[in-house]
């Protein structure tokens, strides 16, 4: 790996770090700046949906999460440069979303992403979220959410965020 390749991969790691921090702090304008204008988000296999356009994605996420506390942690990046201005990677993910008092979701999965360097800065171009496991929990109990239950919860969530 050349020094330049290592520096570019490090820049993409910092991009994803900002993704988690700005999402969890609800800095929507800062978070929007991390995506290409034609960004595509695909969370359909995790019970979500396909969204095209960075503005649409940020608006959807903002409406879905409102001011709910969240924690997003990404680990074990596997990033490769495809050209001087494109790259792809996979990140292990653990996230926590607080839905209400005593109702929290902890999810485990992966982000599979592509990146594009625009005006000298790396941006996220596509992101596909896959889930390995989800648990609902509070201070006393944790319950595994099966794929069938996840599908029902996804339908309810889509109805509530229209």
PDB file of N, CA, C and O in Angstrom, residues 120-153:
ATOM      1  N   UNK A 120     -12.259  17.274  -4.107  1.00  0.00           N
ATOM      2  CA  UNK A 120     -11.167  16.988  -3.184  1.00  0.00           C
ATOM      3  C   UNK A 120     -11.570  16.359  -1.864  1.00  0.00           C
ATOM      4  O   UNK A 120     -10.726  16.137  -0.996  1.00  0.00           O
ATOM      5  N   UNK A 121     -12.878  16.051  -1.689  1.00  0.00           N
ATOM      6  CA  UNK A 121     -13.356  15.471  -0.434  1.00  0.00           C
ATOM      7  C   UNK A 121     -14.126  14.176  -0.707  1.00  0.00           C
ATOM      8  O   UNK A 121     -14.959  14.126  -1.611  1.00  0.00           O
ATOM      9  N   UNK A 122     -13.864  13.162   0.096  1.00  0.00           N
ATOM     10  CA  UNK A 122     -14.599  11.907  -0.022  1.00  0.00           C
ATOM     11  C   UNK A 122     -16.026  12.082   0.468  1.00  0.00           C
ATOM     12  O   UNK A 122     -16.269  12.737   1.479  1.00  0.00           O
ATOM     13  N   UNK A 123     -16.975  11.495  -0.265  1.00  0.00           N
ATOM     14  CA  UNK A 123     -18.387  11.514   0.082  1.00  0.00           C
ATOM     15  C   UNK A 123     -18.928  10.084  -0.050  1.00  0.00           C
ATOM     16  O   UNK A 123     -18.419   9.286  -0.839  1.00  0.00           O
ATOM     17  N   UNK A 124     -19.982   9.791   0.697  1.00  0.00           N
ATOM     18  CA  UNK A 124     -20.640   8.498   0.588  1.00  0.00           C
ATOM     19  C   UNK A 124     -21.605   8.561  -0.591  1.00  0.00           C
ATOM     20  O   UNK A 124     -22.455   9.442  -0.647  1.00  0.00           O
ATOM     21  N   UNK A 125     -21.452   7.625  -1.533  1.00  0.00           N
ATOM     22  CA  UNK A 125     -22.293   7.610  -2.733  1.00  0.00           C
ATOM     23  C   UNK A 125     -23.446   6.610  -2.610  1.00  0.00           C
ATOM     24  O   UNK A 125     -24.567   6.906  -3.006  1.00  0.00           O
ATOM     25  N   UNK A 126     -23.173   5.436  -2.067  1.00  0.00           N
ATOM     26  CA  UNK A 126     -24.221   4.442  -1.829  1.00  0.00           C
ATOM     27  C   UNK A 126     -23.967   3.759  -0.492  1.00  0.00           C
ATOM     28  O   UNK A 126     -22.824   3.639  -0.054  1.00  0.00           O
ATOM     29  N   UNK A 127     -25.048   3.325   0.126  1.00  0.00           N
ATOM     30  CA  UNK A 127     -24.931   2.601   1.390  1.00  0.00           C
ATOM     31  C   UNK A 127     -26.046   1.568   1.471  1.00  0.00           C
ATOM     32  O   UNK A 127     -27.218   1.904   1.308  1.00  0.00           O
ATOM     33  N   UNK A 128     -25.660   0.325   1.710  1.00  0.00           N
ATOM     34  CA  UNK A 128     -26.613  -0.753   1.907  1.00  0.00           C
ATOM     35  C   UNK A 128     -26.425  -1.292   3.315  1.00  0.00           C
ATOM     36  O   UNK A 128     -25.324  -1.674   3.695  1.00  0.00           O
ATOM     37  N   UNK A 129     -27.509  -1.290   4.092  1.00  0.00           N
ATOM     38  CA  UNK A 129     -27.472  -1.794   5.462  1.00  0.00           C
ATOM     39  C   UNK A 129     -28.054  -3.197   5.493  1.00  0.00           C
ATOM     40  O   UNK A 129     -29.158  -3.428   4.993  1.00  0.00           O
ATOM     41  N   UNK A 130     -27.309  -4.119   6.057  1.00  0.00           N
ATOM     42  CA  UNK A 130     -27.815  -5.462   6.303  1.00  0.00           C
ATOM     43  C   UNK A 130     -27.737  -5.719   7.803  1.00  0.00           C
ATOM     44  O   UNK A 130     -26.850  -5.206   8.475  1.00  0.00           O
ATOM     45  N   UNK A 131     -28.690  -6.467   8.298  1.00  0.00           N
ATOM     46  CA  UNK A 131     -28.755  -6.777   9.729  1.00  0.00           C
ATOM     47  C   UNK A 131     -28.472  -8.258   9.962  1.00  0.00           C
ATOM     48  O   UNK A 131     -28.964  -9.108   9.216  1.00  0.00           O
ATOM     49  N   UNK A 132     -27.697  -8.535  10.990  1.00  0.00           N
ATOM     50  CA  UNK A 132     -27.465  -9.902  11.426  1.00  0.00           C
ATOM     51  C   UNK A 132     -28.372 -10.263  12.598  1.00  0.00           C
ATOM     52  O   UNK A 132     -28.780 -11.406  12.752  1.00  0.00           O
ATOM     53  N   UNK A 133     -28.642  -9.253  13.431  1.00  0.00           N
ATOM     54  CA  UNK A 133     -29.426  -9.487  14.643  1.00  0.00           C
ATOM     55  C   UNK A 133     -29.951  -8.161  15.165  1.00  0.00           C
ATOM     56  O   UNK A 133     -29.310  -7.130  15.004  1.00  0.00           O
ATOM     57  N   UNK A 134     -31.114  -8.213  15.812  1.00  0.00           N
ATOM     58  CA  UNK A 134     -31.670  -7.062  16.515  1.00  0.00           C
ATOM     59  C   UNK A 134     -32.223  -7.537  17.848  1.00  0.00           C
ATOM     60  O   UNK A 134     -32.849  -8.600  17.922  1.00  0.00           O
ATOM     61  N   UNK A 135     -31.988  -6.754  18.897  1.00  0.00           N
ATOM     62  CA  UNK A 135     -32.502  -7.056  20.224  1.00  0.00           C
ATOM     63  C   UNK A 135     -33.250  -5.842  20.746  1.00  0.00           C
ATOM     64  O   UNK A 135     -32.747  -4.721  20.649  1.00  0.00           O
ATOM     65  N   UNK A 136     -34.433  -6.063  21.301  1.00  0.00           N
ATOM     66  CA  UNK A 136     -35.134  -5.027  22.053  1.00  0.00           C
ATOM     67  C   UNK A 136     -34.728  -5.204  23.507  1.00  0.00           C
ATOM     68  O   UNK A 136     -34.659  -6.332  24.003  1.00  0.00           O
ATOM     69  N   UNK A 137     -34.455  -4.089  24.202  1.00  0.00           N
ATOM     70  CA  UNK A 137     -34.004  -4.223  25.582  1.00  0.00           C
ATOM     71  C   UNK A 137     -34.399  -3.016  26.412  1.00  0.00           C
ATOM     72  O   UNK A 137     -34.728  -1.957  25.896  1.00  0.00           O
ATOM     73  N   UNK A 138     -34.374  -3.234  27.726  1.00  0.00           N
ATOM     74  CA  UNK A 138     -34.472  -2.160  28.700  1.00  0.00           C
ATOM     75  C   UNK A 138     -33.435  -2.484  29.784  1.00  0.00           C
ATOM     76  O   UNK A 138     -32.559  -3.303  29.549  1.00  0.00           O
ATOM     77  N   UNK A 139     -33.538  -1.901  30.927  1.00  0.00           N
ATOM     78  CA  UNK A 139     -32.554  -2.148  31.967  1.00  0.00           C
ATOM     79  C   UNK A 139     -32.593  -3.548  32.547  1.00  0.00           C
ATOM     80  O   UNK A 139     -31.643  -3.984  33.185  1.00  0.00           O
ATOM     81  N   UNK A 140     -33.691  -4.290  32.309  1.00  0.00           N
ATOM     82  CA  UNK A 140     -33.850  -5.601  32.933  1.00  0.00           C
ATOM     83  C   UNK A 140     -33.863  -6.770  31.956  1.00  0.00           C
ATOM     84  O   UNK A 140     -33.439  -7.865  32.288  1.00  0.00           O
ATOM     85  N   UNK A 141     -34.390  -6.554  30.755  1.00  0.00           N
ATOM     86  CA  UNK A 141     -34.646  -7.652  29.836  1.00  0.00           C
ATOM     87  C   UNK A 141     -34.162  -7.295  28.434  1.00  0.00           C
ATOM     88  O   UNK A 141     -34.305  -6.162  27.990  1.00  0.00           O
ATOM     89  N   UNK A 142     -33.615  -8.288  27.732  1.00  0.00           N
ATOM     90  CA  UNK A 142     -33.293  -8.152  26.310  1.00  0.00           C
ATOM     91  C   UNK A 142     -34.019  -9.262  25.555  1.00  0.00           C
ATOM     92  O   UNK A 142     -34.035 -10.414  25.998  1.00  0.00           O
ATOM     93  N   UNK A 143     -34.636  -8.929  24.429  1.00  0.00           N
ATOM     94  CA  UNK A 143     -35.404  -9.888  23.644  1.00  0.00           C
ATOM     95  C   UNK A 143     -34.895  -9.857  22.209  1.00  0.00           C
ATOM     96  O   UNK A 143     -34.850  -8.794  21.581  1.00  0.00           O
ATOM     97  N   UNK A 144     -34.524 -11.023  21.698  1.00  0.00           N
ATOM     98  CA  UNK A 144     -34.108 -11.150  20.304  1.00  0.00           C
ATOM     99  C   UNK A 144     -35.301 -10.895  19.392  1.00  0.00           C
ATOM    100  O   UNK A 144     -36.399 -11.398  19.629  1.00  0.00           O
ATOM    101  N   UNK A 145     -35.091 -10.104  18.350  1.00  0.00           N
ATOM    102  CA  UNK A 145     -36.136  -9.809  17.378  1.00  0.00           C
ATOM    103  C   UNK A 145     -35.889 -10.676  16.149  1.00  0.00           C
ATOM    104  O   UNK A 145     -34.909 -10.484  15.428  1.00  0.00           O
ATOM    105  N   UNK A 146     -36.774 -11.631  15.911  1.00  0.00           N
ATOM    106  CA  UNK A 146     -36.618 -12.542  14.774  1.00  0.00           C
ATOM    107  C   UNK A 146     -36.881 -11.797  13.470  1.00  0.00           C
ATOM    108  O   UNK A 146     -37.503 -10.725  13.470  1.00  0.00           O
ATOM    109  N   UNK A 147     -36.452 -12.352  12.347  1.00  0.00           N
ATOM    110  CA  UNK A 147     -36.742 -11.708  11.051  1.00  0.00           C
ATOM    111  C   UNK A 147     -38.238 -11.489  10.824  1.00  0.00           C
ATOM    112  O   UNK A 147     -38.634 -10.488  10.245  1.00  0.00           O
ATOM    113  N   UNK A 148     -39.075 -12.400  11.280  1.00  0.00           N
ATOM    114  CA  UNK A 148     -40.530 -12.246  11.105  1.00  0.00           C
ATOM    115  C   UNK A 148     -41.052 -11.059  11.904  1.00  0.00           C
ATOM    116  O   UNK A 148     -41.820 -10.236  11.392  1.00  0.00           O
ATOM    117  N   UNK A 149     -40.624 -10.950  13.156  1.00  0.00           N
ATOM    118  CA  UNK A 149     -41.044  -9.820  13.988  1.00  0.00           C
ATOM    119  C   UNK A 149     -40.478  -8.531  13.416  1.00  0.00           C
ATOM    120  O   UNK A 149     -41.149  -7.499  13.382  1.00  0.00           O
ATOM    121  N   UNK A 150     -39.230  -8.564  12.931  1.00  0.00           N
ATOM    122  CA  UNK A 150     -38.616  -7.384  12.322  1.00  0.00           C
ATOM    123  C   UNK A 150     -39.436  -6.898  11.134  1.00  0.00           C
ATOM    124  O   UNK A 150     -39.624  -5.695  10.939  1.00  0.00           O
ATOM    125  N   UNK A 151     -39.943  -7.826  10.324  1.00  0.00           N
ATOM    126  CA  UNK A 151     -40.753  -7.439   9.161  1.00  0.00           C
ATOM    127  C   UNK A 151     -42.019  -6.712   9.598  1.00  0.00           C
ATOM    128  O   UNK A 151     -42.396  -5.699   9.009  1.00  0.00           O
ATOM    129  N   UNK A 152     -42.668  -7.210  10.647  1.00  0.00           N
ATOM    130  CA  UNK A 152     -43.872  -6.554  11.159  1.00  0.00           C
ATOM    131  C   UNK A 152     -43.525  -5.163  11.692  1.00  0.00           C
ATOM    132  O   UNK A 152     -44.214  -4.179  11.403  1.00  0.00           O
ATOM    133  N   UNK A 153     -42.459  -5.063  12.482  1.00  0.00           N
ATOM    134  CA  UNK A 153     -42.034  -3.764  13.019  1.00  0.00           C
ATOM    135  C   UNK A 153     -41.677  -2.796  11.893  1.00  0.00           C
ATOM    136  O   UNK A 153     -41.967  -1.605  11.983  1.00  0.00           O
TER     137      UNK A 153
END
